[in-house]
Amino acid sequence: MARITMKFGGTSVGSPEAIAQVADIVKHTVDERHEVLVVCSAMSGVTNLLTEGALTAAAGNPTRYQAIATHLREKHSNAIRQLLPSDVERISIRDEVDSLIDEFETLCYGIYVLREASHRVMDKVTSLGERMAMPIISAALRHNGVSSTTISASYLIVTDDQFQNAGVLFDDTERRIRRELVPVLAQRIVPVVTGFLGATRDGVITTLGRGGSDYSAAILGAYVDSDEVWIWTDVDGVMTTDPRVAPDAQVLPVLSYGEVAEMAYFGAKVLHPKTVQPLVDRNIPIRVKNTFNPSFDGTLLTHEEHVTPSTVKAVTAIRDVSMITVAGRGMVGVPGIAARTFAAVAKQNANVLMISQSSSEQSICFIVPEEKSASVVESVQDELAHEYGRQDIQRTWADDDVEIVTVVGAGMRATPGVAARVFGALKEASVNVLAIAHGASDYSLSIVVRAADTERAVQSIHRLVVLNGISPNVHAPEPIKNAVS
Ligand code: ADP
Ligand code: ASP
Ligand code: MG
């Protein structure tokens, strides 16, 4: 017997057929005598529609959110109708979902009147998607013969009030999860918990950032002492690159926590970048599996590092970033300029994704999210006003037309020739390199390119470096019998 936390993503709960498949997966696993905790996303597309409704209302459009509400009512009632044959269950679940959609309309009306959508109210609006999906999935489980109940994560995951990207207060969260969830699991009831959201100590709803349900599952899985956390999605596992960019992308059977964290951080959408954090210290393995191909092993993520012959296992890209350059002849040998520059960046709450400094010390350049670029430039200029006055620094500017391409794989620094092969692939694709940096870990090398070159760069590196080095005989070990094969 094992305790398994299973997170089902948007596509995995995106239609009545998909939810029925989820119910089958859970039923099989429970029949194998495992304890299961389910963490659910909103049905696919719902979070985007909720966001659009609120933003169009804030822009003065009083009808779009109403049309969205109608669409959401139809989408969810259709699922309820197809999944639940009993009238009693149908009516009670439909009432629950309807009142959440009423709440959406009320919130959007308020936003429309005020012409303002604060981060706080956006969290309240976007959390509704998971809250609507939760009762439907739990009822589908019950209909499939699995004892199940629902618990909103607003009672379990306690966060600070950094709305839209809330930080988790781990001690409070652990206490609540141990108190509320563990006894339910011990009674062999499957709790269905909302992904993506949490609440402050005062009970105000927050969210963990887009794609945050993976992180929710990791937090919940860690504190219920799961043996494994399974992320069910719509692809066969973590792949060598984004399959939408390179259709010949292949599934990686095993990866280390460090490697997958680096991939996620540098743009691989398959996992939220914080997912591995709660699980690493507890050594809880993660599996990424396909809801629509459940017998396939998927990808197993653990501490173990396998260095492959090509070293490079995957290539990712991150968009919507901006390269900031601070340049001046007088920077040479002046101590502290870099420290003050990054202090100024930190003041804007901007995350620095990579840094590269030229050896002549005449410029520092670094990458921040594009939405922060203007405020970062201003903040650096203010901080270095004295150096500007003395002409030690001539210019600070932002270039928004850039993206980062990152290659990931354990053991890169110790392997000669990796960079040469990567740059060879870029040359082959006629891609100009604007800046490079090794990651702080040994797992990555990042290259800044023009936005228009990203896709070609990824495809060329993938074909010439990643796929060239794939070893056909690395297979995932099986710590837990796959209950659905
Ligand atoms: P979910 O709703 O299940 O969380 P997401 O859409 O958030 O699913 O993430 C899965 C998607 O991530 C895949 O459909 C795929 O298009 C995309 N993706 C990007 N990079 C990768 C990668 N390296 N491996 C697998 N999938 C990737
Ligand atoms: N539904 C949320 C989103 O679309 C969270 C998630 O799916 O992980 O961002
Ligand atoms: Mg996701």
Coordinates of C-alpha atoms and ligand atoms in Angstrom, one line a residue:
M1 CA 0.0 0.0 0.0
A2 CA 1.2 3.4 -0.8
R3 CA -0.1 7.0 -0.4
I4 CA -0.2 8.7 -3.8
T5 CA -1.0 12.4 -4.5
M6 CA -2.4 12.8 -8.0
K7 CA -2.7 16.1 -9.7
F8 CA -4.9 16.3 -12.8
G9 CA -4.3 19.3 -15.1
G10 CA -6.7 21.4 -17.2
T11 CA -7.0 19.1 -20.2
S12 CA -7.2 16.0 -17.9
V13 CA -10.5 17.4 -16.5
G14 CA -11.4 19.4 -19.6
S15 CA -14.4 17.4 -20.8
P16 CA -16.9 14.8 -19.4
E17 CA -14.9 12.1 -21.1
A18 CA -11.6 13.2 -19.5
I19 CA -13.2 13.4 -16.1
A20 CA -14.6 9.9 -16.6
Q21 CA -11.0 8.8 -17.4
V22 CA -9.7 10.5 -14.2
A23 CA -12.4 8.6 -12.2
D24 CA -11.2 5.3 -13.8
I25 CA -7.5 6.1 -13.0
V26 CA -8.4 6.9 -9.4
K27 CA -10.6 3.8 -9.0
H28 CA -7.9 1.5 -10.3
T29 CA -5.4 2.9 -7.9
V30 CA -7.8 2.7 -5.0
D31 CA -8.6 -0.9 -6.0
E32 CA -4.9 -1.7 -5.7
R33 CA -5.2 -0.7 -2.1
H34 CA -3.4 2.6 -2.4
E35 CA -4.5 5.8 -0.6
V36 CA -5.1 8.6 -3.1
L37 CA -5.3 12.4 -2.7
V38 CA -6.6 14.2 -5.8
V39 CA -5.6 17.8 -6.6
C40 CA -7.5 19.3 -9.5
S41 CA -7.1 22.1 -11.9
A42 CA -9.9 24.1 -13.5
M43 CA -11.4 22.6 -16.7
S44 CA -9.1 23.6 -19.6
G45 CA -9.6 27.2 -20.8
V46 CA -11.6 28.2 -17.7
T47 CA -8.9 30.2 -15.9
N48 CA -8.2 32.2 -19.1
L49 CA -11.9 32.9 -19.6
L50 CA -12.3 34.1 -16.0
T51 CA -9.3 36.4 -16.4
E52 CA -10.7 37.7 -19.7
G53 CA -14.1 38.4 -18.1
A54 CA -12.6 40.4 -15.3
L55 CA -10.2 42.4 -17.5
T56 CA -12.8 43.3 -20.1
A57 CA -15.1 44.4 -17.3
A58 CA -12.3 46.6 -15.9
A59 CA -11.9 48.1 -19.4
G60 CA -15.6 49.1 -19.4
N61 CA -17.2 46.2 -21.3
P62 CA -20.3 45.1 -19.4
T63 CA -21.3 42.2 -21.7
R64 CA -18.3 40.0 -22.3
Y65 CA -18.2 38.6 -18.7
Q66 CA -21.9 37.8 -19.1
A67 CA -21.3 35.8 -22.2
I68 CA -18.4 34.1 -20.5
A69 CA -20.7 33.2 -17.5
T70 CA -23.2 31.7 -19.9
H71 CA -20.5 29.6 -21.6
L72 CA -19.1 28.4 -18.2
R73 CA -22.6 27.4 -17.1
E74 CA -23.1 25.3 -20.2
K75 CA -19.6 23.8 -20.0
H76 CA -20.0 22.7 -16.4
S77 CA -23.6 21.6 -16.6
N78 CA -22.8 19.5 -19.6
A79 CA -20.2 17.7 -17.6
I80 CA -22.5 17.3 -14.7
R81 CA -25.3 15.9 -16.9
Q82 CA -23.0 13.4 -18.6
L83 CA -21.2 12.2 -15.5
L84 CA -24.0 12.0 -12.9
P85 CA -27.1 10.0 -13.6
S86 CA -28.8 10.6 -10.2
D87 CA -31.1 13.6 -10.1
V88 CA -30.3 14.4 -6.5
E89 CA -26.6 14.5 -7.0
R90 CA -26.9 16.4 -10.2
I91 CA -29.1 19.1 -8.7
S92 CA -26.9 19.6 -5.6
I93 CA -23.6 19.8 -7.7
R94 CA -25.2 22.1 -10.3
D95 CA -26.4 24.4 -7.5
E96 CA -22.9 24.5 -6.0
V97 CA -21.3 25.4 -9.4
D98 CA -24.1 27.9 -10.3
S99 CA -23.5 29.8 -7.1
L100 CA -19.8 30.1 -8.0
I101 CA -20.7 31.4 -11.5
D102 CA -23.1 33.9 -9.8
E103 CA -20.2 35.0 -7.7
F104 CA -18.1 35.5 -10.9
E105 CA -20.8 37.8 -12.3
T106 CA -21.1 39.8 -9.1
L107 CA -17.4 40.3 -8.9
C108 CA -17.2 41.3 -12.6
Y109 CA -20.0 43.8 -12.1
G110 CA -18.1 45.3 -9.2
I111 CA -15.0 45.5 -11.4
Y112 CA -17.0 47.1 -14.2
V113 CA -18.4 49.7 -11.9
L114 CA -15.0 50.5 -10.4
R115 CA -13.1 50.1 -13.7
E116 CA -10.4 48.4 -11.6
A117 CA -9.3 44.8 -11.2
S118 CA -6.8 44.7 -8.3
H119 CA -4.5 41.6 -7.9
R120 CA -6.6 40.8 -4.9
V121 CA -9.9 40.6 -6.8
M122 CA -8.2 38.9 -9.7
D123 CA -7.2 36.0 -7.3
K124 CA -10.8 35.8 -6.1
V125 CA -12.0 35.6 -9.7
T126 CA -9.4 33.2 -11.1
S127 CA -9.7 30.8 -8.1
L128 CA -13.3 30.1 -9.2
G129 CA -12.3 27.7 -11.9
E130 CA -10.8 25.1 -9.6
R131 CA -13.6 25.6 -7.1
M132 CA -16.1 24.7 -9.9
A133 CA -14.2 21.7 -11.0
M134 CA -13.7 20.2 -7.5
P135 CA -17.3 19.1 -6.7
I136 CA -17.8 17.7 -10.2
I137 CA -14.7 15.5 -10.0
S138 CA -15.5 14.3 -6.5
A139 CA -19.1 13.4 -7.5
A140 CA -17.7 11.5 -10.6
L141 CA -15.5 9.5 -8.3
R142 CA -18.4 8.7 -6.0
H143 CA -20.4 7.6 -9.0
N144 CA -17.5 5.3 -9.9
G145 CA -17.7 3.6 -6.5
V146 CA -14.9 5.6 -4.8
S147 CA -15.6 7.2 -1.5
S148 CA -14.7 10.9 -2.0
T149 CA -15.1 14.3 -0.4
T150 CA -14.1 17.8 -1.3
I151 CA -11.8 20.3 0.6
S152 CA -11.0 23.7 -0.8
A153 CA -7.3 24.5 -0.5
S154 CA -8.3 27.9 1.0
Y155 CA -8.6 25.9 4.3
L156 CA -5.3 24.1 3.8
I157 CA -2.7 26.2 2.0
V158 CA -1.9 29.4 4.1
T159 CA -0.1 32.1 2.2
D160 CA 1.1 35.7 2.5
D161 CA -0.8 38.4 0.7
Q162 CA 1.3 38.7 -2.4
F163 CA -1.8 38.2 -4.6
Q164 CA -1.3 36.4 -7.9
N165 CA 2.0 34.9 -6.8
A166 CA 1.5 34.2 -3.1
G167 CA 4.2 32.8 -0.9
V168 CA 3.3 29.8 1.2
L169 CA 3.5 30.0 5.0
F170 CA 4.8 26.5 5.4
D171 CA 4.4 25.9 9.2
D172 CA 0.7 27.0 9.2
T173 CA 0.1 25.0 6.0
E174 CA 1.7 21.8 7.4
R175 CA -0.4 22.1 10.6
R176 CA -3.6 22.4 8.6
I177 CA -2.9 19.7 6.1
R178 CA -1.9 17.2 8.9
R179 CA -5.1 18.1 10.8
E180 CA -7.6 18.2 8.0
L181 CA -6.4 15.9 5.3
V182 CA -4.4 13.1 6.9
P183 CA -7.4 11.7 8.9
V184 CA -9.5 11.7 5.7
L185 CA -6.9 9.7 3.8
A186 CA -6.5 7.3 6.7
Q187 CA -10.3 6.5 6.5
R188 CA -9.6 5.5 2.8
I189 CA -11.7 8.4 1.5
V190 CA -10.3 10.2 -1.5
P191 CA -10.2 14.0 -0.9
V192 CA -10.4 16.2 -3.9
V193 CA -8.6 19.4 -3.2
T194 CA -8.5 22.6 -5.4
G195 CA -5.1 23.3 -7.0
F196 CA -3.8 26.8 -7.7
L197 CA -5.3 28.6 -4.7
G198 CA -4.7 29.2 -1.0
A199 CA -5.8 31.9 1.5
T200 CA -4.1 34.3 3.9
R201 CA -4.4 33.7 7.6
D202 CA -7.5 36.0 7.5
G203 CA -9.1 33.7 4.9
V204 CA -8.7 36.0 1.9
I205 CA -8.2 33.9 -1.3
T206 CA -4.8 34.0 -3.0
T207 CA -3.3 32.1 -6.0
L208 CA 0.1 30.6 -6.5
G209 CA 0.7 31.9 -10.0
R210 CA -0.4 30.5 -13.4
G211 CA 0.1 26.8 -13.7
G212 CA 0.3 26.7 -9.9
S213 CA -1.7 23.5 -9.4
D214 CA 1.5 21.4 -9.8
Y215 CA 3.0 23.3 -6.9
S216 CA -0.2 22.8 -4.8
A217 CA 0.1 19.1 -5.4
A218 CA 3.7 19.1 -4.2
I219 CA 2.9 21.0 -1.0
L220 CA -0.1 18.8 -0.2
G221 CA 1.8 15.7 -1.2
A222 CA 4.7 16.6 1.0
Y223 CA 2.6 17.2 4.2
V224 CA 0.4 14.2 3.9
D225 CA 3.7 12.2 3.6
S226 CA 3.0 10.8 0.2
D227 CA 5.1 8.0 -1.2
E228 CA 4.9 9.6 -4.6
V229 CA 3.4 12.6 -6.4
W230 CA 1.9 12.0 -9.8
I231 CA 1.3 14.9 -12.2
W232 CA -1.2 13.7 -14.8
T233 CA -1.2 15.9 -17.9
D234 CA -1.9 15.7 -21.6
V235 CA 1.6 14.5 -22.8
D236 CA 3.5 11.3 -22.1
G237 CA 5.9 12.9 -19.7
V238 CA 8.7 15.5 -19.6
M239 CA 10.0 15.8 -23.1
T240 CA 13.3 16.7 -24.7
T241 CA 11.7 20.0 -25.8
D242 CA 8.2 21.6 -26.1
P243 CA 6.4 19.2 -28.5
R244 CA 4.5 22.1 -30.0
V245 CA 7.9 23.6 -31.2
A246 CA 9.5 20.3 -32.2
P247 CA 7.0 17.4 -33.0
D248 CA 9.9 14.9 -32.8
A249 CA 10.4 15.7 -29.1
Q250 CA 10.9 12.5 -27.0
V251 CA 9.9 11.5 -23.5
L252 CA 12.7 11.5 -21.0
P253 CA 12.1 8.4 -18.8
V254 CA 14.2 9.7 -15.8
L255 CA 15.4 13.1 -14.8
S256 CA 16.7 14.6 -11.5
Y257 CA 14.9 17.2 -9.5
G258 CA 17.6 19.7 -10.3
E259 CA 17.3 19.1 -14.0
V260 CA 13.6 19.4 -14.2
A261 CA 13.6 22.5 -11.9
E262 CA 16.0 24.1 -14.3
M263 CA 13.8 23.2 -17.3
A264 CA 10.7 24.6 -15.6
Y265 CA 12.4 27.7 -14.5
F266 CA 13.6 28.4 -18.1
G267 CA 10.2 28.0 -19.7
A268 CA 9.1 24.3 -19.9
K269 CA 5.4 24.6 -19.2
V270 CA 5.0 21.0 -18.2
L271 CA 5.7 21.7 -14.5
H272 CA 5.4 24.9 -12.4
P273 CA 8.9 26.0 -11.5
K274 CA 8.4 25.6 -7.7
T275 CA 7.0 22.1 -7.9
V276 CA 10.1 20.2 -6.8
Q277 CA 10.8 22.4 -3.9
P278 CA 8.6 20.9 -1.2
L279 CA 9.5 17.3 -2.3
V280 CA 13.3 17.4 -2.7
D281 CA 14.2 17.3 1.0
R282 CA 11.7 14.6 1.7
N283 CA 13.0 12.6 -1.3
I284 CA 9.5 12.1 -2.6
P285 CA 9.6 11.0 -6.2
I286 CA 7.4 12.7 -8.8
R287 CA 6.0 11.0 -11.9
V288 CA 4.7 12.9 -14.9
K289 CA 2.1 10.9 -16.7
N290 CA -0.4 11.1 -19.5
T291 CA -4.1 10.9 -18.5
F292 CA -4.9 9.7 -22.0
N293 CA -2.2 7.0 -22.1
P294 CA -2.1 5.9 -18.5
S295 CA -0.3 2.6 -19.0
F296 CA 2.8 4.5 -20.3
D297 CA 5.4 4.9 -17.5
G298 CA 5.9 8.6 -18.1
T299 CA 8.9 10.5 -16.5
L300 CA 10.2 9.7 -13.0
L301 CA 11.9 12.6 -11.2
T302 CA 14.2 11.8 -8.2
H303 CA 17.5 12.8 -6.7
E304 CA 19.4 10.4 -9.0
E305 CA 21.4 12.0 -11.7
H306 CA 22.2 10.1 -14.9
V307 CA 24.8 11.8 -17.2
T308 CA 23.9 10.9 -20.7
P309 CA 26.5 10.6 -23.5
S310 CA 25.5 14.0 -25.0
T311 CA 25.1 15.5 -21.5
V312 CA 22.4 17.8 -22.9
K313 CA 19.0 16.2 -22.3
A314 CA 16.6 19.0 -23.1
V315 CA 16.2 22.5 -24.6
T316 CA 13.7 25.0 -23.5
A317 CA 12.9 28.7 -24.2
I318 CA 11.5 31.5 -22.2
R319 CA 9.6 34.4 -23.7
D320 CA 8.5 37.8 -22.4
V321 CA 11.8 38.7 -21.0
S322 CA 14.0 41.8 -21.4
M323 CA 17.7 42.3 -21.4
I324 CA 18.9 45.2 -19.3
T325 CA 22.4 46.6 -20.0
V326 CA 24.3 49.0 -17.7
A327 CA 27.3 50.3 -19.6
G328 CA 30.1 52.8 -18.9
R329 CA 33.9 53.1 -19.3
G330 CA 34.3 54.2 -15.7
M331 CA 32.9 51.0 -14.3
V332 CA 36.3 49.3 -14.5
G333 CA 37.6 48.5 -11.1
V334 CA 34.9 50.5 -9.2
P335 CA 33.8 48.1 -6.5
G336 CA 30.1 47.7 -5.6
I337 CA 28.5 48.8 -8.8
A338 CA 27.1 45.3 -9.5
A339 CA 25.9 44.9 -5.9
R340 CA 24.1 48.3 -6.1
T341 CA 22.6 47.5 -9.5
F342 CA 21.1 44.3 -8.3
A343 CA 19.9 46.0 -5.1
A344 CA 18.0 48.4 -7.3
V345 CA 16.5 45.5 -9.3
A346 CA 15.4 43.8 -6.1
K347 CA 13.6 46.9 -5.0
Q348 CA 11.3 46.4 -7.9
N349 CA 10.6 42.8 -6.9
A350 CA 12.0 41.7 -10.2
N351 CA 13.4 38.2 -10.6
V352 CA 16.8 38.2 -12.4
L353 CA 16.7 35.2 -14.7
M354 CA 20.4 35.4 -15.8
I355 CA 23.4 37.6 -15.6
S356 CA 26.4 38.0 -17.8
Q357 CA 29.3 40.4 -17.5
S358 CA 31.8 41.2 -20.1
S359 CA 35.4 40.4 -19.1
S360 CA 36.4 44.1 -19.8
E361 CA 33.9 45.1 -17.0
Q362 CA 32.6 47.8 -19.3
S363 CA 29.0 46.5 -19.0
I364 CA 26.8 44.3 -17.0
C365 CA 23.8 42.7 -18.6
F366 CA 21.0 40.7 -17.1
I367 CA 17.6 39.4 -17.9
V368 CA 14.3 40.3 -16.1
P369 CA 10.7 39.6 -16.9
E370 CA 9.5 42.0 -19.6
E371 CA 6.8 43.5 -17.5
K372 CA 9.4 44.8 -15.1
S373 CA 11.9 46.2 -17.6
A374 CA 10.8 49.9 -17.5
S375 CA 10.7 50.1 -13.7
V376 CA 14.1 48.3 -13.4
V377 CA 15.8 50.7 -15.7
E378 CA 14.5 53.6 -13.8
S379 CA 15.4 52.1 -10.5
V380 CA 19.0 51.4 -11.6
Q381 CA 19.4 54.9 -13.0
D382 CA 18.2 56.4 -9.6
E383 CA 20.6 54.2 -7.7
L384 CA 23.6 55.0 -9.9
A385 CA 22.8 58.7 -10.2
H386 CA 26.2 59.7 -8.7
E387 CA 28.1 57.5 -11.2
Y388 CA 26.0 59.0 -14.1
G389 CA 27.0 62.5 -12.8
R390 CA 30.7 61.5 -13.0
Q391 CA 30.2 59.9 -16.4
D392 CA 31.5 56.6 -15.0
I393 CA 28.3 55.1 -16.4
Q394 CA 26.9 56.3 -19.7
R395 CA 23.8 54.3 -20.3
T396 CA 21.3 51.9 -18.9
W397 CA 18.8 50.4 -21.4
A398 CA 16.3 47.6 -22.0
D399 CA 16.0 45.4 -25.0
D400 CA 12.6 43.8 -25.1
D401 CA 13.1 41.9 -28.3
V402 CA 15.0 39.0 -26.8
E403 CA 14.3 35.5 -25.5
I404 CA 16.4 32.9 -23.6
V405 CA 17.1 29.5 -25.0
T406 CA 18.4 27.1 -22.3
V407 CA 20.0 23.7 -22.6
V408 CA 19.7 21.4 -19.6
G409 CA 21.5 18.3 -18.4
A410 CA 23.5 17.0 -15.5
G411 CA 27.3 17.2 -15.6
M412 CA 27.5 20.0 -18.2
R413 CA 30.4 21.9 -16.7
A414 CA 32.6 18.8 -16.4
T415 CA 32.0 17.7 -20.0
P416 CA 34.2 19.4 -22.6
G417 CA 32.7 20.5 -25.9
V418 CA 29.0 21.0 -24.8
A419 CA 29.1 24.7 -25.5
A420 CA 30.9 24.1 -28.8
R421 CA 28.2 21.7 -29.9
V422 CA 25.4 24.1 -28.9
F423 CA 27.0 27.0 -30.7
G424 CA 27.6 24.8 -33.7
A425 CA 23.9 24.1 -33.8
L426 CA 23.1 27.8 -33.5
K427 CA 25.6 28.6 -36.4
E428 CA 23.9 26.0 -38.5
A429 CA 20.6 27.8 -38.0
S430 CA 22.2 31.2 -38.6
V431 CA 21.2 32.4 -35.1
N432 CA 23.2 35.3 -33.6
V433 CA 24.1 34.9 -29.9
L434 CA 23.6 38.1 -27.8
A435 CA 24.7 36.9 -24.4
I436 CA 25.5 33.6 -22.6
A437 CA 25.6 32.4 -19.0
H438 CA 26.1 29.1 -17.2
G439 CA 23.4 28.5 -14.6
A440 CA 24.2 28.7 -11.0
S441 CA 23.8 24.9 -10.9
D442 CA 25.7 22.5 -13.1
Y443 CA 22.6 21.8 -15.1
S444 CA 22.2 24.5 -17.6
L445 CA 23.6 26.9 -20.1
S446 CA 21.5 29.8 -21.3
I447 CA 21.8 31.8 -24.4
V448 CA 20.0 35.1 -25.2
V449 CA 18.8 35.4 -28.8
R450 CA 16.5 37.6 -30.8
A451 CA 12.9 36.7 -30.3
A452 CA 12.5 35.9 -34.0
D453 CA 15.3 33.4 -33.8
T454 CA 14.1 31.4 -30.8
E455 CA 12.1 28.7 -32.6
R456 CA 14.9 28.0 -35.1
A457 CA 17.5 27.9 -32.3
V458 CA 15.4 25.4 -30.2
Q459 CA 14.8 23.2 -33.2
S460 CA 18.4 23.2 -34.3
I461 CA 19.8 22.5 -30.9
H462 CA 17.1 19.8 -30.4
R463 CA 18.0 18.0 -33.6
L464 CA 21.8 18.3 -33.6
V465 CA 22.6 18.2 -29.9
V466 CA 19.7 16.7 -27.9
L467 CA 18.4 13.9 -30.1
N468 CA 21.9 13.0 -31.3
G469 CA 22.9 12.0 -27.8
I470 CA 19.8 10.1 -26.7
S471 CA 20.6 6.7 -25.3
P472 CA 17.9 4.2 -26.1
N473 CA 18.4 2.0 -23.0
V474 CA 17.7 4.3 -20.1
H475 CA 14.4 3.3 -18.6
A476 CA 12.5 4.4 -15.5
P477 CA 12.8 2.1 -12.5
E478 CA 9.5 1.3 -10.9
P479 CA 9.4 2.1 -7.2
I480 CA 5.6 1.6 -7.0
K481 CA 3.6 -0.8 -9.2
N482 CA 1.8 1.3 -11.8
A483 CA -1.7 0.8 -10.7
V484 CA -3.2 1.6 -14.0
S485 CA -1.1 -0.4 -16.5
Ligands
ADP1 P1 -1.7 20.8 -17.4 O1 -3.0 21.6 -17.7 O2 -1.9 19.4 -17.4 O3 -1.0 21.4 -16.2 P2 0.0 22.3 -19.1 O4 -0.5 22.8 -20.4 O5 0.2 23.3 -18.0 O6 -0.8 21.1 -18.7 O7 1.5 21.6 -19.4 C1 1.6 20.6 -20.4 C2 2.0 21.1 -21.7 O8 3.3 21.6 -21.6 C3 2.1 20.1 -22.8 O9 0.9 19.9 -23.4 C4 3.2 20.7 -23.7 O10 2.6 21.3 -24.8 C5 3.9 21.7 -22.9 N1 5.3 21.5 -22.8 C6 6.3 22.5 -22.9 N2 7.5 22.0 -22.8 C7 7.4 20.7 -22.5 C8 8.3 19.7 -22.2 N3 9.6 19.9 -22.2 N4 7.9 18.4 -22.0 C9 6.5 18.2 -22.0 N5 5.6 19.1 -22.3 C10 6.0 20.4 -22.5
ASP2 N1 -5.9 26.7 -13.6 C1 -4.7 27.4 -13.3 C2 -4.1 28.0 -14.6 O1 -4.6 27.7 -15.6 C3 -3.7 26.6 -12.5 C4 -3.2 25.3 -13.2 O2 -3.9 24.8 -14.1 O3 -2.2 24.8 -12.8 O4 -3.1 28.6 -14.5
MG3 MG 0.1 23.2 -15.9

